[in-house]
Short mmCIF file of C-alpha atoms and ligand atoms in Angstrom, two decimals:
data_model
loop_
_atom_site.label_atom_id
_atom_site.label_comp_id
_atom_site.label_asym_id
_atom_site.label_seq_id
_atom_site.Cartn_x
_atom_site.Cartn_y
_atom_site.Cartn_z
CA MET A 1 -0.02 0.01 0.05
CA SER A 2 1.47 3.45 -1.04
CA GLN A 3 1.54 6.07 1.64
CA SER A 4 -0.99 8.10 -0.48
CA ASN A 5 -3.64 5.22 -0.01
CA LEU A 6 -2.77 5.44 3.74
CA ALA A 7 -5.15 8.26 4.68
CA ALA A 8 -7.48 8.03 7.65
CA VAL A 9 -11.32 7.25 6.80
CA ARG A 10 -13.03 10.81 6.16
CA GLY A 11 -14.54 12.17 9.46
CA MET A 12 -12.38 10.11 11.75
CA ASN A 13 -9.30 11.62 13.38
CA ASP A 14 -6.45 10.69 15.53
CA VAL A 15 -6.03 12.23 19.09
CA LEU A 16 -2.21 12.67 19.29
CA PRO A 17 -0.18 12.86 22.25
CA ALA A 18 0.03 16.58 21.95
CA ALA A 19 -3.76 16.93 22.48
CA ILE A 20 -4.28 14.10 24.77
CA GLY A 21 -3.75 16.04 27.93
CA ALA A 22 -6.63 18.16 27.42
CA TRP A 23 -8.95 15.12 26.54
CA GLN A 24 -7.35 13.39 29.86
CA HIS A 25 -8.45 16.68 31.82
CA LEU A 26 -11.84 16.67 30.80
CA GLU A 27 -12.19 12.97 31.35
CA ARG A 28 -10.61 12.99 34.84
CA ASN A 29 -12.80 16.09 35.99
CA ALA A 30 -16.03 14.36 34.51
CA ARG A 31 -15.24 11.24 36.12
CA GLU A 32 -14.68 12.66 39.56
CA LEU A 33 -17.49 14.94 39.32
CA PHE A 34 -20.17 12.25 38.29
CA ALA A 35 -18.88 10.01 41.25
CA ALA A 36 -19.28 12.76 43.49
CA TYR A 37 -23.02 13.10 42.50
CA GLY A 38 -23.37 9.27 42.83
CA PHE A 39 -23.14 8.11 38.95
CA GLU A 40 -21.74 5.12 38.39
CA GLU A 41 -19.89 4.07 35.14
CA LEU A 42 -21.21 1.61 32.83
CA ARG A 43 -19.81 0.39 29.24
CA VAL A 44 -21.97 -1.00 26.35
CA PRO A 45 -21.23 -2.35 23.19
CA LEU A 46 -20.15 -0.36 20.04
CA VAL A 47 -22.39 -2.39 17.90
CA GLU A 48 -26.27 -3.00 18.40
CA GLN A 49 -28.94 -4.33 16.24
CA THR A 50 -30.23 -1.86 13.72
CA THR A 51 -33.67 -2.14 15.13
CA LEU A 52 -32.79 -0.77 18.44
CA PHE A 53 -31.89 2.86 16.92
CA LYS A 54 -34.81 2.71 14.50
CA ARG A 55 -37.02 2.10 17.42
CA SER A 56 -35.71 4.55 19.77
CA ILE A 57 -34.04 7.29 17.85
CA GLY A 58 -37.00 7.02 15.48
CA GLU A 59 -37.37 6.21 11.66
CA PHE A 60 -37.92 9.62 10.39
CA THR A 61 -34.88 11.33 11.98
CA ASP A 62 -31.63 12.21 10.16
CA ILE A 63 -29.81 10.09 12.15
CA VAL A 64 -31.75 6.70 11.34
CA GLU A 65 -32.42 7.99 7.82
CA LYS A 66 -29.13 8.64 6.43
CA GLU A 67 -26.29 8.78 9.09
CA MET A 68 -26.10 5.21 10.31
CA PHE A 69 -23.03 2.70 9.70
CA THR A 70 -24.96 -0.27 9.10
CA PHE A 71 -23.78 -3.62 8.18
CA THR A 72 -25.34 -7.30 7.52
CA GLU A 73 -24.05 -10.25 9.28
CA ALA A 74 -23.66 -13.57 7.47
CA ASP A 75 -27.09 -14.76 8.77
CA GLY A 76 -28.89 -11.67 7.52
CA GLU A 77 -28.87 -9.74 10.86
CA SER A 78 -28.50 -6.03 10.53
CA LEU A 79 -25.99 -4.53 12.89
CA THR A 80 -24.89 -0.69 13.46
CA LEU A 81 -22.23 1.11 14.86
CA ARG A 82 -23.90 3.04 17.69
CA PRO A 83 -24.76 6.75 16.49
CA GLU A 84 -25.50 7.68 20.28
CA ALA A 85 -25.37 5.95 23.74
CA THR A 86 -28.91 6.27 25.37
CA ALA A 87 -30.38 3.52 23.30
CA GLY A 88 -27.83 0.86 24.40
CA ILE A 89 -28.04 1.85 27.90
CA ALA A 90 -31.77 1.50 27.93
CA ARG A 91 -31.26 -1.99 26.27
CA ALA A 92 -28.61 -2.81 28.66
CA ALA A 93 -30.94 -1.70 31.49
CA ILE A 94 -33.71 -3.89 30.29
CA THR A 95 -31.69 -7.06 29.22
CA ASN A 96 -29.54 -7.17 32.34
CA GLY A 97 -32.76 -6.97 34.47
CA LEU A 98 -31.44 -3.65 36.10
CA LEU A 99 -34.75 -1.89 36.25
CA ARG A 100 -37.39 -3.65 38.59
CA GLY A 101 -38.21 -0.40 40.00
CA ALA A 102 -34.71 0.62 40.92
CA ARG A 103 -32.97 4.02 40.22
CA LEU A 104 -30.06 4.20 38.28
CA LYS A 105 -27.55 6.90 37.84
CA LEU A 106 -24.93 6.17 35.07
CA TRP A 107 -22.48 7.41 32.92
CA THR A 108 -20.53 5.92 30.01
CA SER A 109 -18.12 7.60 27.38
CA GLY A 110 -16.42 6.34 23.87
CA PRO A 111 -16.81 6.75 20.19
CA MET A 112 -19.97 7.13 18.48
CA PHE A 113 -20.48 7.03 14.62
CA ARG A 114 -22.49 9.16 12.28
CA HIS A 115 -22.25 9.16 8.56
CA GLU A 116 -22.61 13.14 8.58
CA ARG A 117 -21.04 15.70 6.32
CA PRO A 118 -17.72 16.27 8.06
CA GLN A 119 -16.87 19.71 8.95
CA HIS A 120 -15.16 21.61 11.76
CA GLY A 121 -16.72 20.29 14.91
CA ARG A 122 -18.68 17.58 13.24
CA TYR A 123 -16.92 14.11 12.49
CA ARG A 124 -18.20 10.62 11.48
CA GLN A 125 -16.29 9.18 14.67
CA PHE A 126 -16.52 11.46 17.49
CA TYR A 127 -16.63 10.78 21.26
CA GLN A 128 -19.40 11.36 23.77
CA ILE A 129 -19.51 11.49 27.72
CA ASP A 130 -22.88 10.59 28.46
CA VAL A 131 -24.83 10.56 31.54
CA GLU A 132 -28.22 8.90 32.14
CA ALA A 133 -30.72 8.63 35.08
CA LEU A 134 -33.31 6.15 34.96
CA GLY A 135 -36.18 5.77 37.38
CA PHE A 136 -36.52 9.33 38.22
CA ALA A 137 -39.70 11.31 37.31
CA GLY A 138 -38.19 14.94 37.81
CA PRO A 139 -37.95 17.62 37.90
CA ASP A 140 -35.34 17.47 40.56
CA ILE A 141 -33.16 14.96 38.98
CA ASP A 142 -33.41 17.54 35.70
CA ILE A 143 -32.10 20.45 37.95
CA GLU A 144 -29.28 18.25 39.57
CA LEU A 145 -28.22 17.12 35.93
CA ILE A 146 -28.15 20.61 34.72
CA ALA A 147 -26.34 22.06 38.00
CA MET A 148 -23.83 19.41 37.74
CA THR A 149 -23.11 20.38 33.86
CA ALA A 150 -22.62 23.90 34.76
CA ARG A 151 -20.06 22.89 37.64
CA LEU A 152 -18.31 20.93 35.01
CA TRP A 153 -17.87 24.17 32.75
CA ARG A 154 -16.87 26.02 35.84
CA LEU A 155 -14.19 23.32 37.00
CA LEU A 156 -12.96 23.23 33.44
CA GLY A 157 -12.84 27.04 33.43
CA ILE A 158 -14.97 27.23 30.21
CA SER A 159 -17.28 30.31 30.14
CA ARG A 160 -18.41 30.99 26.77
CA VAL A 161 -21.50 29.03 27.27
CA GLN A 162 -25.29 29.36 27.33
CA LEU A 163 -28.06 26.79 28.43
CA LYS A 164 -31.20 26.56 26.32
CA LEU A 165 -34.22 25.00 27.79
CA ASN A 166 -37.54 23.82 26.29
CA SER A 167 -40.65 21.34 27.17
CA LEU A 168 -41.72 18.93 24.35
CA GLY A 169 -44.56 17.95 26.62
CA THR A 170 -45.96 14.51 26.80
CA PRO A 171 -46.60 12.39 23.41
CA GLU A 172 -50.12 13.20 23.61
CA SER A 173 -49.92 17.13 23.89
CA ARG A 174 -47.34 16.58 21.29
CA ARG A 175 -49.56 14.84 18.87
CA VAL A 176 -52.16 17.78 19.02
CA TYR A 177 -49.36 20.07 18.67
CA ARG A 178 -48.03 18.08 15.73
CA GLU A 179 -51.48 18.24 13.90
CA LYS A 180 -51.54 22.01 14.10
CA LEU A 181 -48.06 22.32 13.02
CA VAL A 182 -49.02 19.94 9.82
CA GLU A 183 -51.81 22.14 9.18
CA TYR A 184 -49.82 25.23 9.31
CA PHE A 185 -47.02 23.96 7.18
CA THR A 186 -49.38 22.52 4.75
CA GLN A 187 -50.85 26.08 4.03
CA HIS A 188 -47.32 27.51 3.60
CA ALA A 189 -46.15 24.25 1.64
CA ALA A 190 -44.74 26.66 -1.35
CA ALA A 191 -42.25 28.15 1.36
CA LEU A 192 -40.64 24.75 2.26
CA ASP A 193 -37.44 23.32 1.13
CA ALA A 194 -37.32 19.90 -0.32
CA ASP A 195 -36.16 18.63 3.15
CA SER A 196 -38.94 20.07 5.24
CA GLN A 197 -41.30 19.05 2.50
CA ARG A 198 -40.47 15.31 3.31
CA ARG A 199 -40.68 15.99 7.08
CA LEU A 200 -43.84 17.40 6.71
CA SER A 201 -45.46 13.56 7.05
CA GLY A 202 -42.69 11.84 9.04
CA ASN A 203 -41.40 14.47 11.37
CA PRO A 204 -42.78 18.00 11.19
CA LEU A 205 -41.34 19.19 14.38
CA ARG A 206 -37.90 18.99 12.79
CA ILE A 207 -39.09 21.46 10.18
CA LEU A 208 -38.60 24.03 12.96
CA ASP A 209 -35.00 23.14 13.10
CA SER A 210 -34.29 24.23 9.70
CA LYS A 211 -31.50 26.53 9.17
CA HIS A 212 -32.58 27.38 5.69
CA PRO A 213 -32.38 31.21 5.56
CA ALA A 214 -35.48 31.55 3.16
CA MET A 215 -37.51 29.32 5.68
CA GLN A 216 -37.11 31.46 8.83
CA ALA A 217 -39.94 33.52 8.29
CA VAL A 218 -42.55 30.80 7.77
CA ILE A 219 -40.86 28.93 10.51
CA GLY A 220 -41.03 32.20 12.49
CA GLY A 221 -44.95 32.30 12.23
CA ALA A 222 -45.42 28.76 13.13
CA PRO A 223 -47.67 27.97 16.31
CA LEU A 224 -45.43 27.23 19.44
CA LEU A 225 -45.40 23.82 21.26
CA SER A 226 -45.80 25.68 24.73
CA ALA A 227 -49.28 26.87 23.71
CA TYR A 228 -50.42 22.97 23.35
CA LEU A 229 -48.47 21.60 26.70
CA ASP A 230 -50.37 19.64 29.05
CA ALA A 231 -50.68 20.66 32.64
CA GLU A 232 -48.47 18.40 34.06
CA SER A 233 -45.67 19.05 31.70
CA ARG A 234 -46.27 22.79 32.23
CA GLU A 235 -45.94 22.42 35.89
CA HIS A 236 -42.92 20.37 35.72
CA PHE A 237 -41.13 22.97 33.38
CA ASP A 238 -42.24 25.82 35.61
CA ALA A 239 -40.70 24.17 38.59
CA LEU A 240 -37.50 23.65 36.69
CA CYS A 241 -37.10 27.07 35.44
CA ALA A 242 -37.98 28.71 38.85
CA THR A 243 -35.48 26.45 40.76
CA LEU A 244 -32.61 27.11 38.05
CA THR A 245 -33.32 31.15 38.86
CA ALA A 246 -33.37 30.43 42.15
CA MET A 247 -30.06 28.57 42.28
CA GLY A 248 -28.44 31.31 39.90
CA ILE A 249 -28.07 29.04 36.99
CA ASP A 250 -28.71 31.18 33.80
CA TYR A 251 -30.78 29.81 30.90
CA VAL A 252 -32.89 30.91 27.95
CA VAL A 253 -36.28 29.32 26.96
CA ASP A 254 -36.11 28.30 23.41
CA PRO A 255 -39.46 27.52 22.22
CA ARG A 256 -37.95 26.14 18.97
CA LEU A 257 -35.64 23.66 20.51
CA VAL A 258 -36.92 20.56 19.34
CA ARG A 259 -33.86 18.05 19.44
CA GLY A 260 -33.08 15.49 16.66
CA LEU A 261 -34.11 12.15 18.41
CA ASP A 262 -37.47 11.30 18.85
CA TYR A 263 -37.45 9.55 22.19
CA TYR A 264 -37.58 13.13 24.15
CA SER A 265 -40.76 14.03 26.07
CA ARG A 266 -40.74 17.18 28.70
CA THR A 267 -37.46 18.67 29.24
CA VAL A 268 -34.97 19.06 26.76
CA PHE A 269 -31.83 21.26 26.96
CA GLU A 270 -28.62 21.97 24.91
CA TRP A 271 -25.78 24.06 26.00
CA VAL A 272 -24.36 25.98 23.21
CA THR A 273 -21.43 28.35 22.84
CA ASP A 274 -20.40 31.08 20.53
CA ALA A 275 -16.56 30.03 20.17
CA LEU A 276 -16.82 27.10 17.90
CA GLY A 277 -18.68 28.30 14.64
CA SER A 278 -21.73 26.42 13.34
CA GLN A 279 -21.30 23.44 15.39
CA ASN A 280 -22.32 25.22 18.64
CA ALA A 281 -23.93 22.45 20.58
CA ILE A 282 -21.38 20.99 23.34
CA CYS A 283 -23.57 19.26 25.44
CA SER A 284 -27.67 18.13 24.91
CA GLY A 285 -30.19 15.86 26.20
CA GLY A 286 -33.48 15.70 27.97
CA ARG A 287 -36.21 13.59 29.22
CA TYR A 288 -37.38 10.09 27.52
CA ASP A 289 -39.92 8.87 29.86
CA GLY A 290 -41.45 6.63 27.45
CA LEU A 291 -38.69 5.05 25.91
CA ILE A 292 -37.75 2.18 28.18
CA SER A 293 -41.38 1.00 28.07
CA GLN A 294 -41.50 1.17 24.36
CA LEU A 295 -38.43 -1.00 24.11
CA GLY A 296 -40.35 -3.68 26.11
CA GLY A 297 -38.91 -2.57 29.62
CA GLU A 298 -41.13 -1.56 32.43
CA ALA A 299 -42.21 1.86 32.38
CA THR A 300 -39.40 3.93 33.66
CA PRO A 301 -38.97 7.85 33.44
CA ALA A 302 -35.61 8.65 32.52
CA ILE A 303 -33.44 11.81 31.54
CA GLY A 304 -29.81 12.19 30.42
CA PHE A 305 -27.46 13.99 28.20
CA ALA A 306 -24.49 13.65 26.05
CA MET A 307 -21.57 16.36 25.40
CA GLY A 308 -19.47 16.05 22.32
CA VAL A 309 -15.69 15.48 23.68
CA GLU A 310 -14.07 17.03 20.64
CA ARG A 311 -15.95 20.43 21.04
CA VAL A 312 -15.47 20.50 24.80
CA VAL A 313 -11.95 19.90 24.42
CA GLU A 314 -11.56 22.53 22.08
CA LEU A 315 -13.41 25.06 24.29
CA LEU A 316 -10.73 23.83 26.78
CA GLN A 317 -7.77 24.56 24.47
CA GLN A 318 -8.96 27.89 23.89
CA THR A 319 -8.83 28.67 27.70
CA GLY A 320 -5.02 28.59 27.28
CA GLN A 321 -4.52 26.33 30.21
CA ALA A 322 -1.61 23.75 29.66
CA PHE A 323 -2.39 20.26 29.68
CA SER A 324 1.32 18.99 28.69
CA ARG A 325 2.57 15.84 30.10
CA PRO A 326 3.95 16.09 33.70
CA SER A 327 8.07 16.12 33.71
CA PRO A 328 9.81 13.46 35.39
CA ASP A 329 11.23 14.15 38.68
CA VAL A 330 14.58 12.23 38.08
CA TYR A 331 16.29 11.43 34.80
CA VAL A 332 18.70 8.54 35.01
CA LEU A 333 21.94 8.60 32.62
CA ALA A 334 24.27 5.55 32.44
CA SER A 335 27.45 5.36 30.43
CA GLY A 336 28.08 2.16 28.88
CA GLU A 337 26.20 -1.39 28.25
CA ARG A 338 27.09 -2.57 31.88
CA ALA A 339 26.01 0.41 33.51
CA MET A 340 22.91 0.57 31.30
CA ARG A 341 21.85 -2.82 32.29
CA ALA A 342 22.60 -2.38 36.03
CA GLY A 343 21.01 0.96 35.75
CA LEU A 344 17.56 -0.76 34.36
CA ALA A 345 17.70 -3.09 37.28
CA LEU A 346 18.62 -0.25 40.10
CA VAL A 347 15.74 1.98 38.47
CA GLU A 348 13.00 -0.86 38.90
CA ARG A 349 14.13 -1.08 42.53
CA LEU A 350 13.82 2.62 43.05
CA ARG A 351 10.40 2.64 41.62
CA ASP A 352 9.29 -0.11 43.94
CA GLU A 353 10.66 1.92 46.77
CA LEU A 354 9.77 5.48 45.66
CA PRO A 355 6.18 5.01 44.00
CA ALA A 356 5.64 8.59 44.27
CA VAL A 357 9.05 9.67 42.28
CA VAL A 358 8.75 9.58 38.65
CA PHE A 359 12.12 8.25 37.07
CA GLU A 360 12.81 8.45 33.56
CA MET A 361 15.43 6.27 32.08
CA ASN A 362 17.55 7.38 29.33
CA GLN A 363 17.25 5.27 26.32
CA GLY A 364 18.87 4.89 23.10
CA GLY A 365 22.44 5.38 24.62
CA GLY A 366 24.53 8.51 23.96
CA ASN A 367 27.48 9.89 25.73
CA PHE A 368 26.97 11.92 28.71
CA LYS A 369 26.85 15.06 26.88
CA ALA A 370 24.00 13.93 24.69
CA GLN A 371 22.14 12.24 27.74
CA PHE A 372 22.36 15.44 29.81
CA ARG A 373 20.84 17.53 26.85
CA ARG A 374 17.90 15.07 27.02
CA ALA A 375 17.82 15.18 30.80
CA ASP A 376 17.42 19.01 30.47
CA ARG A 377 14.73 18.67 27.62
CA SER A 378 12.87 16.18 29.94
CA GLY A 379 12.11 19.11 32.61
CA ALA A 380 13.44 16.47 35.32
CA ARG A 381 14.80 18.34 38.58
CA LEU A 382 17.44 15.71 39.30
CA ALA A 383 19.97 13.57 37.50
CA LEU A 384 20.99 10.13 38.67
CA ILE A 385 24.24 9.45 37.06
CA LEU A 386 25.32 5.78 36.76
CA GLY A 387 28.99 5.46 35.75
CA GLU A 388 30.60 1.95 35.13
CA ASN A 389 33.39 2.45 37.88
CA GLU A 390 31.10 4.16 40.38
CA LEU A 391 28.84 1.22 39.92
CA GLU A 392 31.43 -1.11 40.68
CA ARG A 393 32.22 0.60 43.92
CA GLY A 394 28.39 0.52 44.78
CA ALA A 395 28.15 4.25 44.14
CA ALA A 396 26.36 6.94 41.71
CA ALA A 397 26.06 10.52 41.54
CA LEU A 398 23.13 12.75 41.90
CA LYS A 399 22.94 16.22 40.39
CA PRO A 400 20.26 19.14 40.61
CA LEU A 401 19.45 19.92 36.93
CA ARG A 402 18.02 23.53 36.92
CA LEU A 403 20.30 25.07 39.16
CA ASP A 404 24.00 25.74 39.23
CA ALA A 405 24.78 22.86 41.81
CA ALA A 406 27.60 20.23 42.10
CA GLN A 407 27.37 16.51 41.42
CA ALA A 408 27.30 14.45 44.79
CA GLU A 409 28.32 10.89 45.05
CA CYS A 410 26.60 8.63 47.36
CA THR A 411 26.24 4.86 47.80
CA LEU A 412 23.34 3.07 45.80
CA ALA A 413 22.03 1.85 49.46
CA GLU A 414 21.51 5.53 50.30
CA LEU A 415 19.59 6.46 47.07
CA PRO A 416 16.17 5.58 48.33
CA ALA A 417 16.75 8.15 51.16
CA ARG A 418 18.79 10.88 49.28
CA ILE A 419 16.39 11.36 46.41
CA PRO A 420 13.54 12.36 48.17
CA ALA A 421 15.30 14.42 50.48
CA ILE A 422 17.13 16.35 47.64
CA LEU A 423 13.99 16.53 45.67
CA ASP A 424 12.32 18.42 48.81
CA THR A 425 14.83 20.95 48.57
CA LEU A 426 14.55 21.61 44.45
P1 HAM B 501 -27.11 14.45 20.43
O1 HAM B 501 -27.60 16.15 20.46
O2 HAM B 501 -27.22 13.94 19.02
O3 HAM B 501 -27.85 13.95 21.48
O4 HAM B 501 -25.59 14.57 20.68
C1 HAM B 501 -25.03 15.14 22.13
C2 HAM B 501 -23.71 16.11 21.58
O5 HAM B 501 -22.94 15.02 20.84
C3 HAM B 501 -24.03 17.10 20.76
O6 HAM B 501 -24.39 18.22 21.57
C4 HAM B 501 -22.69 17.41 20.49
O7 HAM B 501 -21.95 18.14 21.13
C5 HAM B 501 -22.01 16.06 19.79
N1 HAM B 501 -22.07 15.50 18.78
C6 HAM B 501 -23.23 14.94 17.76
N2 HAM B 501 -23.02 14.72 16.64
C7 HAM B 501 -21.54 14.95 16.67
C8 HAM B 501 -20.79 14.87 15.41
N3 HAM B 501 -21.16 14.46 14.18
N4 HAM B 501 -19.57 15.13 15.66
C9 HAM B 501 -19.03 15.71 16.98
N5 HAM B 501 -19.96 15.94 17.86
C10 HAM B 501 -21.38 15.43 17.80
C11 HAM B 501 -27.58 12.47 21.76
O8 HAM B 501 -26.69 11.87 21.24
C12 HAM B 501 -28.18 11.87 23.06
N6 HAM B 501 -28.20 10.61 23.27
C13 HAM B 501 -28.00 12.77 24.20
C14 HAM B 501 -28.97 12.15 25.37
C15 HAM B 501 -28.55 11.34 26.59
N7 HAM B 501 -30.27 12.44 25.63
C16 HAM B 501 -30.68 11.73 26.63
N8 HAM B 501 -29.58 11.18 27.17
#
């Protein structure tokens, strides 16, 4: 295979070591925060039966209609690379018998796959960190999830974000609204683009999401879902908004926020930013009270969200914080093959005895001058120098690297005490 044929698949990216610090920083903060709020990690497969996504995300959504990576097994079974995690988690809760009236607070993370047109912030393989709370009717859990995400942005130092909220009501109230919407858009059919014409029969709510400039006027005149909300959904939404206000969490109610997946009911939300261009949603989710029973599990109210890791990482990088690999504490230099071999064994013993100290052993040989250059570049504070003659005498030398201090010899037996003592002074 020539190198020109060796390109990565379109829309699928490598995450290189230079970027990994920011990824790990986000992952570590999220993991610790979720644990502090009582969420447990679970991991579900990357591949599920295609029918799972059709039944949960919905037949008439962009994801199911045109974005799934689907393949057929030899026995004819249709499988799909997961485009999102909620369906798989709902499936896992049912098939593992986790529900039975239980309350589950779960999170997962990993790659998702959508055959979208790649652009900045939109990829065909992308990562999500996904949180789901099953068995809670809310609105208290809705509020806690939102407060937890707001806290995550604060912890990460991300400030250019805004929370958008809406309520989609119950399926019944939405049915009434849907009829009104179809009536309205049918009257204005001539103003609809081809995509919206198609959605008119399958998924008319998605017309509201259209970004087509020529359609904004007709969308602006469409009836609003909020006018058709059932009383309980209204109460749920009012309690959510009032509590967020009391807690000082800013939001805007966006009556046109409808989301691209069909399983939602009542609360939906999206954190957006003006710092990333057109792919501005960094974290989105909502309630899906009907999904689990629809998939054959016992009726279980639920809510969750997922954040797009690439997008949050980009915001993190914009903050200017440094996420580079920490430097080693001690760089170990050895001249000659015998000293190198002895050095490897010695450093393994020191790692056993001093687990808090990070050692980097010089690799790839080189004279002392070259090794000292590498030691300087490594950022280590202390050099441990192993010369053949010294080793034969059972000795080694220590030299502070970032100040003008002399090299001092000590016995190998003294090293476990001397190294931390010197590091403490540097
Ligand atoms: P979603 O809005 O489709 O919701 O995706 C959630 C987040 O994933 C988006 O806000 C965005 O940050 C990121 N994202 C989506 N597609 C892409 C892409 N092609 N490239 C990069 N990032 C992307 C869901 O997936 C729901 N499962 C969320 C949820 C969980 N609802 C309830 N529980």
